[in-house]
CSV table of C-alpha atoms in Angstrom, one decimal:
chain,number,residue,atom,x,y,z
A,4,MET,CA,-8.8,19.0,-28.5
A,5,ASN,CA,-11.6,19.4,-25.5
A,6,PRO,CA,-10.2,21.3,-22.8
A,7,LEU,CA,-8.8,18.8,-19.6
A,8,PRO,CA,-11.3,18.9,-16.7
A,9,LEU,CA,-9.4,20.2,-14.3
A,10,ASN,CA,-7.7,23.3,-16.2
A,11,GLY,CA,-8.1,26.2,-14.3
A,12,ILE,CA,-7.5,23.9,-10.5
A,13,ARG,CA,-4.7,25.4,-9.2
A,14,VAL,CA,-3.5,22.6,-6.7
A,15,LEU,CA,-0.2,23.5,-4.3
A,16,ASP,CA,1.8,19.8,-3.7
A,17,PHE,CA,4.3,19.6,-0.4
A,18,GLY,CA,4.1,16.0,-0.3
A,19,ARG,CA,7.6,13.6,-0.8
A,20,TYR,CA,7.7,10.3,-1.9
A,21,ILE,CA,4.0,8.6,-3.5
A,22,ALA,CA,1.2,9.2,-2.0
A,23,GLY,CA,0.5,12.7,-2.2
A,24,PRO,CA,2.8,13.6,-5.4
A,25,TYR,CA,1.2,10.3,-7.4
A,26,CYS,CA,-2.5,12.6,-6.0
A,27,ALA,CA,-0.9,15.4,-7.7
A,28,ALA,CA,0.4,14.6,-11.0
A,29,LEU,CA,-2.6,12.8,-11.7
A,30,LEU,CA,-4.5,15.5,-10.5
A,31,ALA,CA,-2.3,17.8,-12.7
A,32,GLU,CA,-2.7,14.8,-15.7
A,33,TYR,CA,-6.2,16.3,-15.8
A,34,GLY,CA,-5.8,20.3,-16.2
A,35,ALA,CA,-4.2,21.7,-13.1
A,36,ASP,CA,-2.0,23.6,-12.2
A,37,VAL,CA,0.3,21.7,-10.0
A,38,ILE,CA,2.6,23.6,-8.2
A,39,ARG,CA,5.7,20.8,-6.4
A,40,ILE,CA,7.0,23.3,-3.3
A,41,GLU,CA,10.3,21.7,-2.2
A,42,LYS,CA,13.5,22.0,-0.5
A,43,ARG,CA,16.3,24.9,-1.9
A,44,SER,CA,18.7,22.1,-0.9
A,45,GLY,CA,16.2,19.3,-3.5
A,46,SER,CA,14.0,17.1,-1.7
A,47,GLU,CA,14.9,13.4,-0.9
A,48,ASP,CA,12.5,12.5,-2.5
A,49,ARG,CA,14.2,14.1,-6.2
A,50,TYR,CA,17.1,11.8,-5.8
A,51,THR,CA,15.5,8.3,-5.0
A,52,ALA,CA,17.3,5.4,-7.3
A,53,PRO,CA,19.3,8.4,-9.4
A,54,ILE,CA,19.4,7.8,-13.3
A,55,THR,CA,20.8,11.6,-14.2
A,56,PRO,CA,24.1,13.5,-13.6
A,57,GLN,CA,22.4,16.1,-11.5
A,58,GLY,CA,21.4,12.3,-9.1
A,59,GLU,CA,17.1,12.5,-10.3
A,60,GLY,CA,16.0,9.5,-9.5
A,61,GLY,CA,12.7,7.5,-12.1
A,62,LEU,CA,10.3,7.6,-9.2
A,63,PHE,CA,11.3,11.6,-9.1
A,64,MET,CA,10.8,11.8,-12.4
A,65,GLN,CA,7.5,9.9,-12.7
A,66,MET,CA,5.8,11.5,-10.4
A,67,ASN,CA,6.4,14.7,-11.0
A,68,ARG,CA,5.5,15.0,-14.5
A,69,ASN,CA,2.9,18.3,-15.4
A,70,LYS,CA,4.2,20.2,-12.7
A,71,ARG,CA,5.8,23.5,-12.1
A,72,CYS,CA,8.5,23.7,-9.0
A,73,LEU,CA,9.1,26.3,-6.9
A,74,THR,CA,11.9,26.4,-4.4
A,75,LEU,CA,11.3,27.9,-1.1
A,76,ASP,CA,11.8,27.4,3.3
A,77,PRO,CA,8.8,28.1,4.5
A,78,MET,CA,9.4,27.8,8.2
A,79,SER,CA,11.7,31.6,6.8
A,80,GLU,CA,9.7,34.9,7.9
A,81,GLY,CA,8.9,35.3,3.8
A,82,GLY,CA,8.3,31.8,3.6
A,83,ARG,CA,5.0,31.7,5.4
A,84,GLU,CA,4.6,34.9,3.2
A,85,VAL,CA,5.0,33.5,-0.3
A,86,VAL,CA,2.9,30.7,1.6
A,87,ARG,CA,-0.2,33.0,2.4
A,88,ARG,CA,0.0,34.1,-1.0
A,89,LEU,CA,0.6,30.5,-2.9
A,90,VAL,CA,-2.8,29.3,-0.6
A,91,ALA,CA,-5.1,32.4,-2.1
A,92,THR,CA,-4.6,31.8,-5.5
A,93,ALA,CA,-5.1,27.7,-4.9
A,94,ASP,CA,-8.1,25.2,-4.8
A,95,VAL,CA,-6.2,21.8,-3.2
A,96,VAL,CA,-3.1,21.5,-1.6
A,97,VAL,CA,-1.7,18.2,-0.6
A,98,ALA,CA,0.6,16.5,1.5
A,99,ASN,CA,1.5,13.5,3.3
A,100,LEU,CA,2.9,14.8,5.7
A,101,PRO,CA,2.6,14.3,9.9
A,102,ALA,CA,0.2,16.6,12.5
A,103,PRO,CA,2.3,18.5,13.8
A,104,ALA,CA,4.3,18.8,10.0
A,105,LEU,CA,1.8,21.0,8.2
A,106,ALA,CA,1.4,22.8,11.5
A,107,GLN,CA,4.7,24.3,11.7
A,108,MET,CA,3.8,25.4,8.4
A,109,GLY,CA,0.8,27.1,8.4
A,110,LEU,CA,-0.5,23.7,6.1
A,111,ASP,CA,-2.6,23.1,8.7
A,112,ASP,CA,-6.6,23.3,8.2
A,113,ASP,CA,-7.4,25.9,11.0
A,114,ALA,CA,-4.9,28.4,8.9
A,115,LEU,CA,-5.7,27.6,5.5
A,116,ARG,CA,-9.1,28.2,5.9
A,117,ALA,CA,-8.1,31.4,6.9
A,118,VAL,CA,-6.3,32.7,4.2
A,119,LYS,CA,-9.0,30.9,1.7
A,120,PRO,CA,-12.1,29.8,3.1
A,121,ASP,CA,-13.4,27.1,0.7
A,122,ILE,CA,-9.9,25.0,0.4
A,123,ILE,CA,-9.3,21.9,-0.1
A,124,LEU,CA,-7.2,20.3,2.0
A,125,THR,CA,-6.0,17.0,0.7
A,126,THR,CA,-3.0,14.9,4.0
A,127,SER,CA,-2.6,11.7,4.0
A,128,SER,CA,-0.1,10.0,6.7
A,129,ALA,CA,0.9,6.2,8.0
A,130,PHE,CA,-1.5,5.5,10.4
A,131,GLY,CA,-4.7,7.6,10.8
A,132,ALA,CA,-5.0,10.7,13.0
A,133,GLN,CA,-6.2,8.3,15.9
A,134,GLY,CA,-5.0,5.4,18.0
A,135,PRO,CA,-1.8,4.4,19.6
A,136,MET,CA,0.1,4.9,15.8
A,137,SER,CA,-1.6,8.4,14.7
A,138,SER,CA,2.1,10.0,15.3
A,139,TYR,CA,4.3,7.9,14.4
A,140,VAL,CA,6.0,8.0,10.8
A,141,GLY,CA,5.9,4.7,7.7
A,142,PHE,CA,6.3,4.0,5.2
A,143,ASP,CA,4.6,1.4,2.1
A,144,GLY,CA,5.6,-1.1,3.2
A,145,VAL,CA,4.4,-0.6,7.1
A,146,GLY,CA,0.6,-1.2,5.5
A,147,GLN,CA,1.8,-3.9,3.8
A,148,ALA,CA,3.0,-5.3,7.3
A,149,MET,CA,0.1,-4.0,8.7
A,150,SER,CA,-2.2,-5.6,7.3
A,151,GLY,CA,-1.6,-9.4,7.0
A,152,ALA,CA,0.0,-8.9,3.2
A,153,VAL,CA,2.9,-9.4,4.8
A,154,TYR,CA,2.6,-13.0,6.6
A,155,MET,CA,0.3,-13.7,4.0
A,156,THR,CA,3.5,-13.6,1.1
A,157,GLY,CA,6.0,-16.1,0.8
A,158,GLU,CA,6.6,-19.3,2.8
A,159,PRO,CA,6.0,-20.3,5.9
A,160,GLY,CA,8.5,-18.9,8.0
A,161,GLN,CA,10.1,-16.7,5.8
A,162,PRO,CA,7.2,-13.6,4.2
A,163,TYR,CA,7.8,-11.3,1.7
A,164,ARG,CA,7.3,-7.4,1.2
A,165,ALA,CA,5.8,-6.2,-2.1
A,166,ALA,CA,8.6,-5.4,-4.4
A,167,ILE,CA,6.3,-1.9,-5.8
A,168,ASN,CA,4.7,0.7,-3.3
A,169,TRP,CA,1.2,-1.0,-4.1
A,170,VAL,CA,0.0,0.8,-0.2
A,171,ASP,CA,1.7,4.2,-1.3
A,172,PHE,CA,-0.8,4.2,-4.9
A,173,GLY,CA,-3.2,2.8,-3.8
A,174,THR,CA,-3.5,6.0,-1.1
A,175,ALA,CA,-1.8,8.7,-3.6
A,176,LEU,CA,-5.2,6.6,-6.0
A,177,HIS,CA,-7.9,7.2,-3.1
A,178,CYS,CA,-6.9,10.8,-2.5
A,179,ALA,CA,-7.6,11.9,-5.8
A,180,LEU,CA,-10.4,10.5,-5.6
A,181,GLY,CA,-11.5,12.2,-2.3
A,182,THR,CA,-10.4,15.2,-4.0
A,183,LEU,CA,-12.1,15.1,-7.3
A,184,VAL,CA,-15.5,14.2,-4.7
A,185,ALA,CA,-14.5,17.8,-2.6
A,186,LEU,CA,-14.1,19.7,-5.9
A,187,MET,CA,-17.7,18.4,-7.2
A,188,GLU,CA,-19.1,19.8,-3.8
A,189,ARG,CA,-17.1,22.4,-3.5
A,190,SER,CA,-19.1,22.8,-6.6
A,191,GLN,CA,-22.4,23.4,-5.5
A,192,SER,CA,-22.3,24.5,-2.0
A,193,GLY,CA,-19.2,26.3,-1.9
A,194,ARG,CA,-17.4,24.9,0.3
A,195,GLY,CA,-14.2,23.7,1.0
A,196,GLN,CA,-12.7,20.4,3.3
A,197,LYS,CA,-9.9,18.5,5.1
A,198,ILE,CA,-9.2,14.5,3.1
A,199,GLU,CA,-7.4,12.7,5.1
A,200,GLY,CA,-6.0,9.3,3.8
A,201,SER,CA,-3.4,6.7,4.8
A,202,LEU,CA,-1.4,3.6,4.2
A,203,LEU,CA,-2.8,1.7,6.2
A,204,GLY,CA,-5.9,2.3,6.0
A,205,THR,CA,-6.1,1.7,2.1
A,206,ALA,CA,-3.3,-1.2,2.8
A,207,LEU,CA,-6.5,-2.5,5.1
A,208,SER,CA,-9.1,-2.1,2.4
A,209,LEU,CA,-7.1,-3.5,0.3
A,210,ASN,CA,-6.4,-6.8,2.0
A,211,ASN,CA,-10.0,-6.5,3.0
A,212,SER,CA,-12.1,-9.3,2.5
A,213,SER,CA,-9.2,-11.9,3.7
A,214,LEU,CA,-10.3,-10.0,6.5
A,215,ILE,CA,-13.9,-11.1,5.9
A,216,GLU,CA,-13.0,-14.6,5.7
A,217,GLN,CA,-10.9,-14.5,9.5
A,218,ALA,CA,-13.4,-12.8,11.3
A,219,ILE,CA,-16.4,-15.0,10.2
A,220,ALA,CA,-14.6,-18.3,8.9
A,221,ALA,CA,-11.4,-18.3,11.4
A,222,PRO,CA,-9.6,-20.6,8.3
A,223,ASN,CA,-5.6,-18.7,10.2
A,224,ARG,CA,-4.8,-19.6,7.3
A,225,VAL,CA,-0.7,-19.6,6.3
A,226,PRO,CA,1.6,-18.6,3.6
A,227,THR,CA,2.1,-21.0,1.7
A,228,GLY,CA,4.3,-19.1,-1.9
A,229,ASN,CA,2.3,-18.7,-4.9
A,230,ARG,CA,0.3,-21.2,-4.6
A,231,GLY,CA,-3.3,-19.8,-3.9
A,232,GLN,CA,-5.3,-20.7,-1.2
A,233,THR,CA,-9.1,-20.1,-2.4
A,234,ALA,CA,-8.8,-21.8,-5.9
A,235,ALA,CA,-6.8,-24.0,-8.3
A,236,PRO,CA,-4.2,-24.6,-9.7
A,237,VAL,CA,-3.5,-20.5,-9.2
A,238,ASP,CA,0.2,-21.0,-9.1
A,239,ILE,CA,4.2,-19.6,-10.9
A,240,TYR,CA,4.7,-22.4,-13.3
A,241,ARG,CA,7.9,-23.4,-15.2
A,242,THR,CA,8.5,-24.0,-18.6
A,243,LYS,CA,11.5,-25.0,-20.9
A,244,ASP,CA,12.6,-21.5,-21.3
A,245,GLY,CA,11.0,-19.6,-18.0
A,246,TRP,CA,7.4,-19.6,-15.7
A,247,VAL,CA,3.9,-18.3,-16.6
A,248,LEU,CA,1.5,-17.5,-13.9
A,249,CYS,CA,-2.4,-19.0,-15.2
A,250,GLN,CA,-5.6,-18.6,-12.6
A,251,VAL,CA,-8.1,-20.2,-13.1
A,252,VAL,CA,-11.0,-19.0,-10.8
A,253,GLY,CA,-14.4,-20.7,-11.2
A,254,GLN,CA,-16.4,-23.1,-12.4
A,255,PRO,CA,-16.2,-22.4,-16.1
A,256,LEU,CA,-11.9,-21.7,-15.9
A,257,TYR,CA,-12.3,-24.9,-13.5
A,258,LYS,CA,-13.7,-26.6,-17.2
A,259,ARG,CA,-11.4,-25.4,-20.0
A,260,TRP,CA,-8.6,-25.5,-18.3
A,261,VAL,CA,-9.4,-29.0,-17.5
A,262,GLN,CA,-10.0,-29.8,-21.2
A,263,LEU,CA,-6.9,-28.9,-22.2
A,264,MET,CA,-5.2,-31.0,-19.6
A,265,GLY,CA,-6.9,-34.1,-21.4
A,266,GLU,CA,-8.7,-35.4,-17.3
A,267,PRO,CA,-11.7,-34.7,-17.9
A,268,GLU,CA,-12.6,-37.5,-14.8
A,269,TRP,CA,-11.8,-34.4,-13.0
A,270,LEU,CA,-15.0,-32.9,-13.2
A,271,THR,CA,-16.2,-35.9,-10.9
A,272,ASP,CA,-13.6,-36.5,-9.5
A,273,PRO,CA,-15.6,-34.3,-5.7
A,274,ARG,CA,-11.5,-33.3,-4.4
A,275,PHE,CA,-13.3,-30.7,-7.0
A,276,LYS,CA,-16.4,-30.2,-7.0
A,277,ASP,CA,-15.5,-26.7,-6.8
A,278,ASP,CA,-13.7,-23.9,-6.0
A,279,GLU,CA,-12.8,-24.3,-2.4
A,280,ALA,CA,-12.3,-28.0,-3.0
A,281,ARG,CA,-9.5,-27.2,-5.7
A,282,GLY,CA,-7.6,-25.2,-3.2
A,283,LEU,CA,-7.3,-27.7,-0.3
A,284,HIS,CA,-6.0,-30.0,-3.4
A,285,GLY,CA,-3.8,-27.7,-4.6
A,286,VAL,CA,-0.7,-29.3,-4.9
A,287,LEU,CA,-1.9,-32.4,-6.8
A,288,ILE,CA,-3.7,-29.6,-9.1
A,289,SER,CA,-0.2,-27.8,-9.0
A,290,GLU,CA,1.7,-31.4,-9.8
A,291,ARG,CA,-0.6,-31.5,-13.2
A,292,MET,CA,-0.4,-28.1,-14.1
A,293,SER,CA,3.9,-27.9,-13.4
A,294,ARG,CA,4.1,-31.6,-15.4
A,295,TRP,CA,2.0,-29.7,-19.0
A,296,CYS,CA,4.4,-26.7,-18.7
A,297,ALA,CA,7.8,-28.2,-18.2
A,298,GLU,CA,7.5,-29.8,-22.0
A,299,ARG,CA,6.7,-26.4,-23.5
A,300,SER,CA,7.9,-23.3,-23.9
A,301,ASN,CA,6.7,-20.1,-21.8
A,302,ASP,CA,5.4,-18.9,-25.9
A,303,GLU,CA,3.5,-22.2,-26.7
A,304,ALA,CA,2.0,-22.5,-23.0
A,305,ILE,CA,0.8,-18.7,-23.1
A,306,ARG,CA,-0.8,-19.1,-26.6
A,307,ALA,CA,-2.6,-22.3,-25.2
A,308,LEU,CA,-3.6,-21.1,-21.7
A,309,GLY,CA,-4.8,-17.0,-23.7
A,310,GLU,CA,-6.3,-19.7,-26.8
A,311,ALA,CA,-8.2,-21.8,-24.5
A,312,LYS,CA,-9.3,-18.1,-22.4
A,313,ILE,CA,-8.2,-19.5,-19.3
A,314,PRO,CA,-6.2,-16.5,-17.4
A,315,CYS,CA,-1.7,-16.7,-18.1
A,316,GLY,CA,0.8,-13.9,-18.2
A,317,PRO,CA,4.3,-14.7,-18.6
A,318,VAL,CA,6.6,-13.7,-15.5
A,319,LEU,CA,8.8,-11.0,-17.3
A,320,SER,CA,11.9,-9.0,-15.7
A,321,PRO,CA,11.4,-5.5,-15.8
A,322,GLN,CA,13.2,-5.1,-19.4
A,323,GLN,CA,11.2,-8.2,-20.7
A,324,ALA,CA,8.4,-6.3,-19.7
A,325,LEU,CA,9.4,-3.1,-21.2
A,326,ASP,CA,10.4,-4.5,-24.5
A,327,HIS,CA,7.5,-7.2,-25.1
A,328,PRO,CA,4.4,-6.0,-26.9
A,329,GLN,CA,1.8,-6.2,-25.1
A,330,THR,CA,3.1,-2.7,-23.6
A,331,ALA,CA,3.9,-1.5,-27.0
A,332,ALA,CA,0.4,-1.8,-27.4
A,333,LEU,CA,-0.6,0.0,-24.6
A,334,GLY,CA,0.7,3.0,-25.2
A,335,PHE,CA,1.0,4.2,-22.3
A,336,TYR,CA,4.5,5.1,-22.0
A,337,GLN,CA,5.5,7.7,-23.2
A,338,PRO,CA,9.1,9.1,-24.2
A,339,VAL,CA,10.0,11.8,-21.5
A,340,ASP,CA,14.1,14.2,-21.7
A,341,TYR,CA,15.1,16.1,-19.1
A,342,PRO,CA,18.7,17.6,-18.9
A,343,GLY,CA,21.0,15.0,-18.4
A,344,LEU,CA,19.4,11.9,-19.0
A,345,PRO,CA,21.4,10.1,-22.3
A,346,LYS,CA,17.7,9.2,-24.0
A,347,PRO,CA,13.5,9.4,-22.8
A,348,ALA,CA,12.7,8.2,-20.3
A,349,PRO,CA,9.9,5.9,-20.7
A,350,ILE,CA,6.9,7.4,-18.0
A,351,SER,CA,3.7,5.8,-17.8
A,352,ALA,CA,1.0,8.3,-18.7
A,353,VAL,CA,-2.6,7.5,-16.4
A,354,PRO,CA,-3.9,4.0,-17.4
A,355,LEU,CA,-7.0,4.7,-18.9
A,356,ARG,CA,-8.9,5.1,-22.5
A,357,MET,CA,-10.8,8.4,-22.6
A,358,THR,CA,-12.9,9.6,-25.4
A,359,VAL,CA,-13.6,13.0,-25.0
A,360,THR,CA,-10.8,13.9,-21.6
A,361,GLN,CA,-7.8,11.9,-22.4
A,362,GLY,CA,-5.3,13.2,-20.5
A,363,GLY,CA,-1.1,12.7,-21.0
A,364,ILE,CA,2.2,14.2,-20.0
A,365,ARG,CA,2.4,17.3,-21.7
A,366,HIS,CA,6.1,18.3,-20.6
A,367,ARG,CA,8.5,16.6,-18.1
A,368,ALA,CA,9.0,15.9,-13.9
A,369,PRO,CA,11.5,20.6,-13.2
A,370,THR,CA,14.1,20.9,-12.7
A,371,LEU,CA,14.9,21.6,-8.7
A,372,GLY,CA,13.6,26.1,-8.6
A,373,GLU,CA,12.8,25.7,-12.6
A,374,HIS,CA,9.8,28.2,-11.8
A,375,THR,CA,10.1,29.9,-9.3
A,376,ASP,CA,10.4,32.8,-10.9
A,377,GLU,CA,8.2,32.4,-13.0
A,378,ILE,CA,5.2,31.6,-9.9
A,379,LEU,CA,6.4,34.9,-7.5
A,380,ALA,CA,6.1,37.1,-10.0
A,381,GLU,CA,2.3,35.6,-10.6
A,382,LEU,CA,2.2,36.2,-6.6
A,383,GLY,CA,3.1,39.5,-7.4
A,384,TYR,CA,6.7,39.7,-6.0
A,385,ASP,CA,8.9,42.0,-8.5
A,386,ALA,CA,12.5,41.6,-9.5
A,387,ALA,CA,13.7,42.8,-6.4
A,388,ALA,CA,11.3,41.1,-4.5
A,389,ILE,CA,12.6,37.7,-6.1
A,390,ALA,CA,16.6,38.4,-5.9
A,391,ALA,CA,15.4,39.8,-2.0
A,392,LEU,CA,13.9,36.6,-1.3
A,393,ARG,CA,17.0,34.3,-2.5
A,394,GLU,CA,19.1,37.0,-0.9
A,395,SER,CA,18.0,35.6,2.1
A,396,LYS,CA,17.8,32.4,1.1
A,397,VAL,CA,13.9,32.3,1.1
A,398,VAL,CA,14.6,30.8,-2.0
């Protein structure tokens, strides 16, 4: 088995929830030694939507696989010394915390560089480092809301945010990419650097095409539920026993869909001449698709659409998503045990296949402070010094 490409890289994870921790988890998946630094009582993201008797949640299990855990009060005098020693051994510090908090903890760029000149600091915030809202805090939803995405989701008069945290995960992915680029740069120049991501920046970037359209053509679009506006049919349709999503974009797909529907005259109908025209007449096209779906079961509709090479998929509940044979075929969910769980948790590895450097889940998320003594010993603390840190409630 080939060694993972980030073996020998040490990452200090001061992050919370998703944007910071998932960035660090991606690095851990490819071999980095990631140390999660956590409050002595356990940080709040450990206990979101609990699934164990101790209170750990599914989010924590996903974000912190392959990591070690050190409990620490970094604001105490002894804690600051532990942070200094940690930084001296580290290559990367990940912290999705506000700038004032970073400074208070000695994790701002200048403080880190005084200890380790070539350190890489990867940070993210809600709104970015500049502007009138830069000092505010926020979660994934603020990025969704301020990017135009929430406005366009749902029905007129009732906007909806997405249930999954796509802004947080997108920020984590961007930050992980930036960290890898910084590591490559450092390997050539010896220089470290600071990387800054933001939830709003991610959301604006992912919704950029819609904002470009508005800036140039000013269509002033309003939400239309699940029905698409720039092509058709694009919608979610009821079948005899469920729902299916279908997306037809581009002339080749439209031709195949027309053939499946048995409406050859629609190929020459000027109302449906291109995607834009079909989007404008999306209600009519969706009505035809609705009638077709209503005559079939979910499996029948998916099979017919799939065989016609038309993009489609069933609308699945979370349990159905777990049980679907295509989910199993991908093999990204790995059963991972954890103290107190009644059965192993299905935790997703990075959803990539790599022929040489395939990452994976090597061990479960850590229990609270599981590796504190081990990490402190690596930093040069002997048993008496570790006991003193515990006695003074530094760790």
